[in-house]
C-alpha cells in the first residue's frame, strides 16, 4: 500500500502544477518579460501585450487540462489499489507520459492564438469583425 500511496502523490504532481500555474498565469502574468520564468517563446516575448496575452491564454488551457487530468489521474490510480507493484509502476509511467504530453500540447494553440491576434512584430492586429 505504501508504494501505491507514493505513486498516487507522484501521479498528481503534474496536474496540480498545471492547475496552480494556470491559475497564477490567468490572474497575473509575470510582470517583466524574462528568460527564466513564464511562457517563453519568441512570439510571446515580443512585447508586454504578447507576453500578457500568451500567459492568460496558456493559463486557461493549463487550468482546464490540469483539472481534467487531476480527476482522470485520481480515478486511474484508485483503480490500481491492490494491484502488484509492477502494474502500479507501469500504469503510473503511462500516466506520467500522457500528462507530459498534455503539459506541452497547449503551446500549439497558444502560438496559433498569438499569430491570429498579433503580427510578426508583436503589434495587435485590427479586428475584422463586421
Tab-separated table of N, CA, C and O in Angstrom:
chain	number	residue	atom	x	y	z
A	1	UNK	N	0.828	-1.198	0.000
A	1	UNK	CA	0.000	0.000	0.000
A	1	UNK	C	0.871	1.261	0.000
A	1	UNK	O	0.470	2.278	-0.535
A	2	UNK	N	2.062	1.169	0.604
A	2	UNK	CA	2.963	2.319	0.662
A	2	UNK	C	3.401	2.764	-0.723
A	2	UNK	O	3.471	3.964	-1.013
A	3	UNK	N	3.681	1.801	-1.612
A	3	UNK	CA	4.086	2.131	-2.975
A	3	UNK	C	2.940	2.791	-3.719
A	3	UNK	O	3.143	3.745	-4.466
A	4	UNK	N	1.723	2.295	-3.497
A	4	UNK	CA	0.547	2.871	-4.162
A	4	UNK	C	0.368	4.331	-3.733
A	4	UNK	O	0.109	5.197	-4.560
A	5	UNK	N	0.515	4.608	-2.439
A	5	UNK	CA	0.375	5.988	-1.932
A	5	UNK	C	1.448	6.881	-2.533
A	5	UNK	O	1.172	8.011	-2.948
A	6	UNK	N	2.686	6.372	-2.588
A	6	UNK	CA	3.778	7.137	-3.202
A	6	UNK	C	3.457	7.463	-4.654
A	6	UNK	O	3.633	8.595	-5.101
A	7	UNK	N	2.969	6.476	-5.400
A	7	UNK	CA	2.655	6.691	-6.817
A	7	UNK	C	1.458	7.622	-6.982
A	7	UNK	O	1.407	8.416	-7.923
A	8	UNK	N	0.491	7.559	-6.085
A	8	UNK	CA	-0.643	8.494	-6.124
A	8	UNK	C	-0.125	9.922	-6.008
A	8	UNK	O	-0.479	10.792	-6.816
A	9	UNK	N	0.725	10.165	-5.027
A	9	UNK	CA	1.295	11.513	-4.835
A	9	UNK	C	2.097	11.943	-6.059
A	9	UNK	O	1.984	13.084	-6.515
A	10	UNK	N	2.899	11.037	-6.583
A	10	UNK	CA	3.721	11.339	-7.755
A	10	UNK	C	2.852	11.624	-8.979
A	10	UNK	O	3.107	12.566	-9.723
A	11	UNK	N	1.812	10.809	-9.167
A	11	UNK	CA	0.927	10.978	-10.327
A	11	UNK	C	0.155	12.289	-10.294
A	11	UNK	O	-0.219	12.812	-11.338
A	12	UNK	N	-0.093	12.813	-9.113
A	12	UNK	CA	-0.879	14.049	-9.003
A	12	UNK	C	-0.031	15.313	-9.131
A	12	UNK	O	-0.575	16.413	-9.231
A	13	UNK	N	1.297	15.172	-9.164
A	13	UNK	CA	2.174	16.352	-9.221
A	13	UNK	C	1.953	17.207	-10.469
A	13	UNK	O	1.765	18.421	-10.361
A	14	UNK	N	1.997	16.602	-11.650
A	14	UNK	CA	1.872	17.382	-12.888
A	14	UNK	C	0.508	18.063	-12.986
A	14	UNK	O	0.438	19.273	-13.254
A	15	UNK	N	-0.615	17.339	-12.738
A	15	UNK	CA	-1.902	18.042	-12.795
A	15	UNK	C	-2.005	19.183	-11.783
A	15	UNK	O	-2.538	20.256	-12.105
A	16	UNK	N	-1.492	18.977	-10.580
A	16	UNK	CA	-1.552	20.047	-9.577
A	16	UNK	C	-0.718	21.253	-9.996
A	16	UNK	O	-1.142	22.402	-9.826
A	17	UNK	N	0.452	20.999	-10.555
A	17	UNK	CA	1.300	22.092	-11.037
A	17	UNK	C	0.591	22.842	-12.166
A	17	UNK	O	0.614	24.075	-12.204
A	18	UNK	N	-0.050	22.101	-13.067
A	18	UNK	CA	-0.776	22.756	-14.168
A	18	UNK	C	-1.908	23.629	-13.640
A	18	UNK	O	-2.105	24.754	-14.113
A	19	UNK	N	-2.651	23.135	-12.656
A	19	UNK	CA	-3.755	23.916	-12.079
A	19	UNK	C	-3.218	25.161	-11.386
A	19	UNK	O	-3.714	26.277	-11.603
A	20	UNK	N	-2.188	25.003	-10.564
A	20	UNK	CA	-1.644	26.145	-9.818
A	20	UNK	C	-1.041	27.206	-10.743
A	20	UNK	O	-1.321	28.403	-10.585
A	21	UNK	N	-0.219	26.776	-11.704
A	21	UNK	CA	0.366	27.752	-12.621
A	21	UNK	C	-0.693	28.317	-13.569
A	21	UNK	O	-0.612	29.479	-13.970
A	22	UNK	N	-1.670	27.504	-13.938
A	22	UNK	CA	-2.766	28.009	-14.760
A	22	UNK	C	-3.494	29.144	-14.060
A	22	UNK	O	-3.732	30.202	-14.642
A	23	UNK	N	-3.826	28.942	-12.793
A	23	UNK	CA	-4.473	29.999	-12.010
A	23	UNK	C	-3.585	31.229	-11.902
A	23	UNK	O	-4.042	32.365	-12.065
A	24	UNK	N	-2.321	30.998	-11.624
A	24	UNK	CA	-1.378	32.109	-11.474
A	24	UNK	C	-1.263	32.911	-12.771
A	24	UNK	O	-1.325	34.139	-12.761
A	25	UNK	N	-1.108	32.219	-13.897
A	25	UNK	CA	-0.949	32.905	-15.181
A	25	UNK	C	-2.215	33.637	-15.599
A	25	UNK	O	-2.151	34.693	-16.212
A	26	UNK	N	-3.381	33.089	-15.293
A	26	UNK	CA	-4.636	33.753	-15.639
A	26	UNK	C	-4.804	35.020	-14.815
A	26	UNK	O	-5.200	36.062	-15.329
A	27	UNK	N	-4.500	34.940	-13.526
A	27	UNK	CA	-4.705	36.086	-12.641
A	27	UNK	C	-3.658	37.175	-12.840
A	27	UNK	O	-3.979	38.350	-12.860
A	28	UNK	N	-2.398	36.778	-12.958
A	28	UNK	CA	-1.346	37.772	-13.180
A	28	UNK	C	-0.130	37.115	-13.814
A	28	UNK	O	0.496	36.234	-13.222
A	29	UNK	N	0.167	37.549	-14.995
A	29	UNK	CA	1.368	37.059	-15.681
A	29	UNK	C	2.580	37.663	-14.987
A	29	UNK	O	2.480	38.712	-14.354
A	30	UNK	N	3.736	37.025	-15.097
A	30	UNK	CA	4.939	37.669	-14.563
A	30	UNK	C	5.053	39.083	-15.140
A	30	UNK	O	4.845	39.292	-16.334
A	31	UNK	N	5.338	40.041	-14.290
A	31	UNK	CA	5.324	41.447	-14.701
A	31	UNK	C	6.309	41.778	-15.813
A	31	UNK	O	5.983	42.467	-16.757
A	32	UNK	N	7.506	41.284	-15.684
A	32	UNK	CA	8.542	41.611	-16.657
A	32	UNK	C	8.830	40.418	-17.563
A	32	UNK	O	8.892	39.280	-17.108
A	33	UNK	N	9.037	40.724	-18.838
A	33	UNK	CA	9.434	39.689	-19.786
A	33	UNK	C	10.833	39.229	-19.382
A	33	UNK	O	11.721	40.043	-19.182
A	34	UNK	N	10.989	37.915	-19.224
A	34	UNK	CA	12.280	37.404	-18.770
A	34	UNK	C	12.569	36.055	-19.417
A	34	UNK	O	11.704	35.438	-20.009
A	35	UNK	N	13.784	35.609	-19.294
A	35	UNK	CA	14.217	34.343	-19.892
A	35	UNK	C	14.253	33.204	-18.878
A	35	UNK	O	14.747	32.130	-19.180
A	36	UNK	N	13.703	33.425	-17.679
A	36	UNK	CA	13.783	32.419	-16.631
A	36	UNK	C	12.426	31.812	-16.296
A	36	UNK	O	12.291	30.604	-16.178
A	37	UNK	N	11.389	32.643	-16.137
A	37	UNK	CA	10.100	32.159	-15.645
A	37	UNK	C	8.962	32.652	-16.521
A	37	UNK	O	8.891	33.827	-16.858
A	38	UNK	N	8.069	31.752	-16.871
A	38	UNK	CA	6.879	32.129	-17.623
A	38	UNK	C	6.796	31.398	-18.949
A	38	UNK	O	7.602	30.528	-19.265
A	39	UNK	N	5.787	31.764	-19.732
A	39	UNK	CA	5.594	31.198	-21.063
A	39	UNK	C	6.534	31.941	-22.004
A	39	UNK	O	6.287	33.073	-22.381
A	40	UNK	N	7.651	31.299	-22.361
A	40	UNK	CA	8.706	31.978	-23.099
A	40	UNK	C	8.879	31.396	-24.493
A	40	UNK	O	9.492	30.348	-24.673
A	41	UNK	N	8.344	32.092	-25.480
A	41	UNK	CA	8.609	31.767	-26.879
A	41	UNK	C	8.978	33.080	-27.566
A	41	UNK	O	8.764	34.157	-27.004
A	42	UNK	N	9.509	32.998	-28.777
A	42	UNK	CA	9.872	34.228	-29.492
A	42	UNK	C	8.678	35.158	-29.624
A	42	UNK	O	8.794	36.360	-29.410
A	43	UNK	N	7.525	34.592	-29.969
A	43	UNK	CA	6.339	35.423	-30.188
A	43	UNK	C	5.813	36.017	-28.879
A	43	UNK	O	5.439	37.180	-28.835
A	44	UNK	N	5.805	35.233	-27.809
A	44	UNK	CA	5.255	35.740	-26.544
A	44	UNK	C	6.146	36.814	-25.924
A	44	UNK	O	5.682	37.634	-25.138
A	45	UNK	N	7.416	36.836	-26.293
A	45	UNK	CA	8.352	37.779	-25.693
A	45	UNK	C	8.580	39.033	-26.548
A	45	UNK	O	9.476	39.818	-26.260
A	46	UNK	N	7.742	39.244	-27.564
A	46	UNK	CA	7.894	40.428	-28.435
A	46	UNK	C	7.689	41.722	-27.646
A	46	UNK	O	8.427	42.687	-27.819
A	47	UNK	N	6.657	41.751	-26.823
A	47	UNK	CA	6.353	42.946	-26.028
A	47	UNK	C	5.438	42.570	-24.862
A	47	UNK	O	5.053	41.413	-24.712
A	48	UNK	N	5.093	43.543	-24.061
A	48	UNK	CA	4.272	43.319	-22.866
A	48	UNK	C	2.881	42.782	-23.221
A	48	UNK	O	2.334	41.948	-22.502
A	49	UNK	N	2.311	43.247	-24.337
A	49	UNK	CA	0.979	42.821	-24.751
A	49	UNK	C	0.976	41.337	-25.140
A	49	UNK	O	0.106	40.576	-24.716
A	50	UNK	N	1.945	40.907	-25.934
A	50	UNK	CA	2.014	39.495	-26.327
A	50	UNK	C	2.337	38.622	-25.114
A	50	UNK	O	1.815	37.516	-24.984
A	51	UNK	N	3.169	39.135	-24.223
A	51	UNK	CA	3.544	38.424	-23.003
A	51	UNK	C	2.300	38.149	-22.145
A	51	UNK	O	2.057	37.019	-21.718
A	52	UNK	N	1.511	39.174	-21.918
A	52	UNK	CA	0.288	39.038	-21.112
A	52	UNK	C	-0.724	38.122	-21.784
A	52	UNK	O	-1.316	37.257	-21.145
A	53	UNK	N	-0.934	38.329	-23.084
A	53	UNK	CA	-1.898	37.524	-23.838
A	53	UNK	C	-1.527	36.042	-23.767
A	53	UNK	O	-2.381	35.192	-23.494
A	54	UNK	N	-0.275	35.713	-24.002
A	54	UNK	CA	0.172	34.318	-24.012
A	54	UNK	C	-0.023	33.663	-22.645
A	54	UNK	O	-0.460	32.514	-22.564
A	55	UNK	N	0.272	34.394	-21.578
A	55	UNK	CA	0.113	33.832	-20.241
A	55	UNK	C	-1.354	33.584	-19.907
A	55	UNK	O	-1.686	32.543	-19.336
A	56	UNK	N	-2.214	34.520	-20.260
A	56	UNK	CA	-3.644	34.324	-19.978
A	56	UNK	C	-4.198	33.162	-20.787
A	56	UNK	O	-4.947	32.329	-20.277
A	57	UNK	N	-3.831	33.098	-22.052
A	57	UNK	CA	-4.347	32.054	-22.940
A	57	UNK	C	-3.847	30.673	-22.500
A	57	UNK	O	-4.632	29.740	-22.310
A	58	UNK	N	-2.557	30.545	-22.315
A	58	UNK	CA	-1.978	29.266	-21.903
A	58	UNK	C	-2.426	28.905	-20.485
A	58	UNK	O	-2.669	27.737	-20.186
A	59	UNK	N	-2.556	29.903	-19.633
A	59	UNK	CA	-3.015	29.670	-18.262
A	59	UNK	C	-4.409	29.058	-18.234
A	59	UNK	O	-4.670	28.128	-17.470
A	60	UNK	N	-5.307	29.567	-19.076
A	60	UNK	CA	-6.663	28.998	-19.149
A	60	UNK	C	-6.611	27.546	-19.614
A	60	UNK	O	-7.301	26.681	-19.065
A	61	UNK	N	-5.793	27.281	-20.628
A	61	UNK	CA	-5.666	25.907	-21.125
A	61	UNK	C	-5.101	24.987	-20.046
A	61	UNK	O	-5.612	23.886	-19.826
A	62	UNK	N	-4.047	25.426	-19.376
A	62	UNK	CA	-3.447	24.604	-18.320
A	62	UNK	C	-4.427	24.358	-17.180
A	62	UNK	O	-4.470	23.272	-16.629
A	63	UNK	N	-5.210	25.361	-16.835
A	63	UNK	CA	-6.181	25.220	-15.759
A	63	UNK	C	-7.224	24.157	-16.112
A	63	UNK	O	-7.475	23.232	-15.337
A	64	UNK	N	-7.792	24.256	-17.292
A	64	UNK	CA	-8.820	23.296	-17.727
A	64	UNK	C	-8.229	21.890	-17.860
A	64	UNK	O	-8.776	20.919	-17.328
A	65	UNK	N	-7.109	21.784	-18.568
A	65	UNK	CA	-6.478	20.473	-18.775
A	65	UNK	C	-5.999	19.896	-17.440
A	65	UNK	O	-6.138	18.695	-17.190
A	66	UNK	N	-5.460	20.733	-16.570
A	66	UNK	CA	-4.981	20.278	-15.266
A	66	UNK	C	-6.097	19.707	-14.413
A	66	UNK	O	-5.925	18.668	-13.756
A	67	UNK	N	-7.258	20.352	-14.417
A	67	UNK	CA	-8.400	19.846	-13.646
A	67	UNK	C	-8.859	18.499	-14.208
A	67	UNK	O	-9.105	17.551	-13.453
A	68	UNK	N	-8.957	18.413	-15.542
A	68	UNK	CA	-9.342	17.135	-16.158
A	68	UNK	C	-8.333	16.035	-15.831
A	68	UNK	O	-8.715	14.914	-15.480
A	69	UNK	N	-7.051	16.354	-15.950
A	69	UNK	CA	-6.010	15.373	-15.637
A	69	UNK	C	-6.044	14.953	-14.171
A	69	UNK	O	-5.814	13.788	-13.847
A	70	UNK	N	-6.336	15.901	-13.307
A	70	UNK	CA	-6.412	15.607	-11.877
A	70	UNK	C	-7.477	14.550	-11.611
A	70	UNK	O	-7.215	13.546	-10.935
A	71	UNK	N	-8.655	14.745	-12.178
A	71	UNK	CA	-9.760	13.803	-11.990
A	71	UNK	C	-9.421	12.445	-12.622
A	71	UNK	O	-9.567	11.398	-11.982
A	72	UNK	N	-8.965	12.469	-13.887
A	72	UNK	CA	-8.656	11.212	-14.587
A	72	UNK	C	-7.524	10.446	-13.907
A	72	UNK	O	-7.575	9.213	-13.788
A	73	UNK	N	-6.514	11.159	-13.448
A	73	UNK	CA	-5.387	10.522	-12.762
A	73	UNK	C	-5.837	9.904	-11.446
A	73	UNK	O	-5.438	8.787	-11.111
A	74	UNK	N	-6.669	10.623	-10.714
A	74	UNK	CA	-7.173	10.109	-9.443
A	74	UNK	C	-7.972	8.824	-9.663
A	74	UNK	O	-7.761	7.827	-8.971
A	75	UNK	N	-8.850	8.836	-10.656
A	75	UNK	CA	-9.655	7.647	-10.962
A	75	UNK	C	-8.755	6.485	-11.380
A	75	UNK	O	-8.892	5.366	-10.871
A	76	UNK	N	-7.825	6.740	-12.307
A	76	UNK	CA	-6.939	5.675	-12.786
A	76	UNK	C	-6.091	5.108	-11.654
A	76	UNK	O	-5.887	3.888	-11.567
A	77	UNK	N	-5.612	5.957	-10.771
A	77	UNK	CA	-4.773	5.492	-9.665
A	77	UNK	C	-5.605	4.736	-8.628
A	77	UNK	O	-5.142	3.744	-8.065
A	78	UNK	N	-6.830	5.177	-8.392
A	78	UNK	CA	-7.702	4.452	-7.461
A	78	UNK	C	-8.016	3.046	-7.967
A	78	UNK	O	-8.167	2.111	-7.175
A	79	UNK	N	-8.100	2.887	-9.276
A	79	UNK	CA	-8.365	1.572	-9.855
A	79	UNK	C	-7.191	0.603	-9.668
A	79	UNK	O	-7.345	-0.601	-9.865
A	80	UNK	N	-6.029	1.130	-9.282
A	80	UNK	CA	-4.848	0.282	-9.097
A	80	UNK	C	-4.667	-0.197	-7.660
A	80	UNK	O	-3.696	-0.887	-7.358
A	81	UNK	N	-5.585	0.151	-6.777
A	81	UNK	CA	-5.475	-0.315	-5.388
A	81	UNK	C	-5.466	-1.839	-5.376
A	81	UNK	O	-6.306	-2.487	-5.998
A	82	UNK	N	-4.502	-2.395	-4.681
A	82	UNK	CA	-4.416	-3.841	-4.542
A	82	UNK	C	-3.689	-4.546	-5.671
A	82	UNK	O	-3.511	-5.760	-5.631
A	83	UNK	N	-3.257	-3.817	-6.692
A	83	UNK	CA	-2.526	-4.429	-7.816
A	83	UNK	C	-1.059	-4.606	-7.427
A	83	UNK	O	-0.575	-4.044	-6.446
A	84	UNK	N	-0.332	-5.341	-8.241
A	84	UNK	CA	1.092	-5.577	-7.972
A	84	UNK	C	1.898	-4.292	-8.184
A	84	UNK	O	1.456	-3.366	-8.887
A	85	UNK	N	3.080	-4.274	-7.592
A	85	UNK	CA	3.961	-3.105	-7.749
A	85	UNK	C	4.313	-2.879	-9.214
A	85	UNK	O	4.406	-1.741	-9.664
A	86	UNK	N	4.515	-3.965	-9.950
A	86	UNK	CA	4.826	-3.838	-11.380
A	86	UNK	C	3.685	-3.165	-12.130
A	86	UNK	O	3.910	-2.273	-12.953
A	87	UNK	N	2.464	-3.577	-11.861
A	87	UNK	CA	1.297	-2.989	-12.525
A	87	UNK	C	1.168	-1.520	-12.164
A	87	UNK	O	0.970	-0.670	-13.036
A	88	UNK	N	1.289	-1.223	-10.884
A	88	UNK	CA	1.179	0.174	-10.430
A	88	UNK	C	2.270	1.020	-11.084
A	88	UNK	O	2.003	2.127	-11.583
A	89	UNK	N	3.480	0.506	-11.116
A	89	UNK	CA	4.597	1.243	-11.722
A	89	UNK	C	4.405	1.455	-13.208
A	89	UNK	O	4.640	2.561	-13.715
A	90	UNK	N	3.989	0.429	-13.929
A	90	UNK	CA	3.792	0.541	-15.378
A	90	UNK	C	2.652	1.495	-15.724
A	90	UNK	O	2.784	2.324	-16.624
A	91	UNK	N	1.543	1.383	-15.017
A	91	UNK	CA	0.414	2.278	-15.280
A	91	UNK	C	0.799	3.713	-14.921
A	91	UNK	O	0.462	4.657	-15.643
A	92	UNK	N	1.533	3.895	-13.842
A	92	UNK	CA	1.979	5.239	-13.444
A	92	UNK	C	2.910	5.848	-14.480
A	92	UNK	O	2.842	7.057	-14.748
A	93	UNK	N	3.760	5.019	-15.084
A	93	UNK	CA	4.643	5.510	-16.145
A	93	UNK	C	3.823	5.999	-17.343
A	93	UNK	O	4.091	7.073	-17.894
A	94	UNK	N	2.813	5.240	-17.720
A	94	UNK	CA	1.935	5.640	-18.830
A	94	UNK	C	1.200	6.931	-18.489
A	94	UNK	O	1.124	7.852	-19.308
A	95	UNK	N	0.691	7.018	-17.264
A	95	UNK	CA	0.001	8.237	-16.815
A	95	UNK	C	0.943	9.433	-16.910
A	95	UNK	O	0.570	10.491	-17.420
A	96	UNK	N	2.168	9.273	-16.444
A	96	UNK	CA	3.153	10.362	-16.467
A	96	UNK	C	3.454	10.814	-17.896
A	96	UNK	O	3.511	12.016	-18.173
A	97	UNK	N	3.623	9.875	-18.795
A	97	UNK	CA	3.909	10.221	-20.197
A	97	UNK	C	2.738	10.989	-20.812
A	97	UNK	O	2.938	11.994	-21.513
A	98	UNK	N	1.518	10.543	-20.554
A	98	UNK	CA	0.338	11.237	-21.074
A	98	UNK	C	0.218	12.639	-20.472
A	98	UNK	O	-0.149	13.596	-21.163
A	99	UNK	N	0.531	12.760	-19.205
A	99	UNK	CA	0.490	14.074	-18.556
A	99	UNK	C	1.516	15.024	-19.153
A	99	UNK	O	1.235	16.213	-19.353
A	100	UNK	N	2.704	14.521	-19.450
A	100	UNK	CA	3.738	15.368	-20.052
A	100	UNK	C	3.311	15.867	-21.432
A	100	UNK	O	3.560	17.026	-21.777
A	101	UNK	N	2.660	15.000	-22.197
A	101	UNK	CA	2.137	15.423	-23.497
A	101	UNK	C	1.106	16.536	-23.293
A	101	UNK	O	1.136	17.565	-23.977
A	102	UNK	N	0.209	16.344	-22.323
A	102	UNK	CA	-0.820	17.354	-22.043
A	102	UNK	C	-0.220	18.660	-21.513
A	102	UNK	O	-0.810	19.723	-21.680
A	103	UNK	N	0.929	18.587	-20.907
A	103	UNK	CA	1.621	19.776	-20.412
A	103	UNK	C	2.200	20.594	-21.565
A	103	UNK	O	2.180	21.825	-21.545
A	104	UNK	N	2.670	19.908	-22.600
A	104	UNK	CA	3.357	20.564	-23.712
A	104	UNK	C	2.419	20.971	-24.846
A	104	UNK	O	2.617	22.017	-25.473
A	105	UNK	N	1.386	20.191	-25.094
A	105	UNK	CA	0.482	20.429	-26.233
A	105	UNK	C	-0.143	21.835	-26.248
A	105	UNK	O	-0.311	22.407	-27.325
A	106	UNK	N	-0.480	22.454	-25.110
A	106	UNK	CA	-1.067	23.802	-25.155
A	106	UNK	C	-0.197	24.868	-25.824
A	106	UNK	O	-0.680	25.946	-26.161
A	107	UNK	N	1.073	24.571	-26.066
A	107	UNK	CA	1.934	25.520	-26.771
A	107	UNK	C	1.383	25.768	-28.181
A	107	UNK	O	1.389	26.899	-28.663
A	108	UNK	N	0.889	24.732	-28.834
A	108	UNK	CA	0.417	24.847	-30.220
A	108	UNK	C	-0.761	25.817	-30.336
A	108	UNK	O	-0.672	26.789	-31.094
A	109	UNK	N	-1.868	25.616	-29.578
A	109	UNK	CA	-2.965	26.585	-29.710
A	109	UNK	C	-2.610	27.988	-29.207
A	109	UNK	O	-3.115	28.983	-29.727
A	110	UNK	N	-1.703	28.061	-28.230
A	110	UNK	CA	-1.292	29.379	-27.729
A	110	UNK	C	-0.535	30.146	-28.810
A	110	UNK	O	-0.800	31.335	-29.044
A	111	UNK	N	0.374	29.481	-29.485
A	111	UNK	CA	1.126	30.129	-30.563
A	111	UNK	C	0.201	30.509	-31.726
A	111	UNK	O	0.361	31.568	-32.328
A	112	UNK	N	-0.755	29.654	-32.045
A	112	UNK	CA	-1.722	29.980	-33.109
A	112	UNK	C	-2.548	31.201	-32.729
A	112	UNK	O	-2.792	32.075	-33.556
A	113	UNK	N	-2.977	31.282	-31.466
A	113	UNK	CA	-3.751	32.437	-30.995
A	113	UNK	C	-2.906	33.705	-31.037
A	113	UNK	O	-3.406	34.778	-31.392
A	114	UNK	N	-1.632	33.601	-30.686
A	114	UNK	CA	-0.747	34.764	-30.772
A	114	UNK	C	-0.646	35.258	-32.214
A	114	UNK	O	-0.750	36.457	-32.475
A	115	UNK	N	-0.481	34.347	-33.145
A	115	UNK	CA	-0.343	34.734	-34.556
A	115	UNK	C	-1.658	35.247	-35.139
A	115	UNK	O	-1.652	36.050	-36.062
A	116	UNK	N	-2.770	34.777	-34.605
A	116	UNK	CA	-4.079	35.248	-35.049
A	116	UNK	C	-4.337	36.680	-34.562
A	116	UNK	O	-5.012	37.456	-35.222
A	117	UNK	N	-3.815	37.024	-33.389
A	117	UNK	CA	-4.098	38.315	-32.767
A	117	UNK	C	-2.992	39.356	-32.911
A	117	UNK	O	-3.225	40.536	-32.667
A	118	UNK	N	-1.790	38.918	-33.283
A	118	UNK	CA	-0.652	39.836	-33.389
A	118	UNK	C	0.088	39.592	-34.696
A	118	UNK	O	0.133	38.469	-35.189
A	119	UNK	N	0.684	40.655	-35.234
A	119	UNK	CA	1.511	40.463	-36.432
A	119	UNK	C	2.888	39.956	-36.005
A	119	UNK	O	3.154	39.770	-34.819
A	120	UNK	N	3.783	39.752	-36.977
A	120	UNK	CA	5.089	39.157	-36.673
A	120	UNK	C	5.962	40.046	-35.790
A	120	UNK	O	6.920	39.574	-35.188
A	121	UNK	N	5.634	41.340	-35.706
A	121	UNK	CA	6.385	42.260	-34.855
A	121	UNK	C	5.773	42.416	-33.466
A	121	UNK	O	6.278	43.181	-32.654
A	122	UNK	N	4.659	41.727	-33.229
A	122	UNK	CA	4.010	41.798	-31.920
A	122	UNK	C	2.978	42.897	-31.794
A	122	UNK	O	2.508	43.164	-30.683
A	123	UNK	N	2.618	43.548	-32.912
A	123	UNK	CA	1.579	44.571	-32.871
A	123	UNK	C	0.216	43.896	-33.003
A	123	UNK	O	0.034	43.019	-33.837
A	124	UNK	N	-0.733	44.346	-32.189
A	124	UNK	CA	-2.065	43.754	-32.218
A	124	UNK	C	-2.712	44.024	-33.574
A	124	UNK	O	-2.665	45.131	-34.082
A	125	UNK	N	-3.309	42.974	-34.165
A	125	UNK	CA	-3.959	43.113	-35.465
A	125	UNK	C	-5.309	43.799	-35.294
A	125	UNK	O	-5.954	43.680	-34.246
A	126	UNK	N	-5.721	44.495	-36.336
A	126	UNK	CA	-7.033	45.132	-36.352
A	126	UNK	C	-8.087	44.033	-36.427
A	126	UNK	O	-7.942	43.081	-37.164
A	127	UNK	N	-9.157	44.197	-35.686
A	127	UNK	CA	-10.255	43.227	-35.714
A	127	UNK	C	-11.074	43.435	-36.974
A	127	UNK	O	-11.410	44.554	-37.329
A	128	UNK	N	-11.380	42.348	-37.669
A	128	UNK	CA	-12.164	42.423	-38.893
A	128	UNK	C	-13.562	41.866	-38.690
A	128	UNK	O	-14.139	41.282	-39.579
A	129	UNK	N	-14.107	42.048	-37.482
A	129	UNK	CA	-15.468	41.551	-37.190
A	129	UNK	C	-16.459	42.431	-37.947
A	129	UNK	O	-16.414	43.402	-38.072
A	130	UNK	N	-17.488	42.177	-38.368
A	130	UNK	CA	-18.494	43.044	-39.022
A	130	UNK	C	-17.915	43.629	-40.249
A	130	UNK	O	-17.709	44.333	-40.891
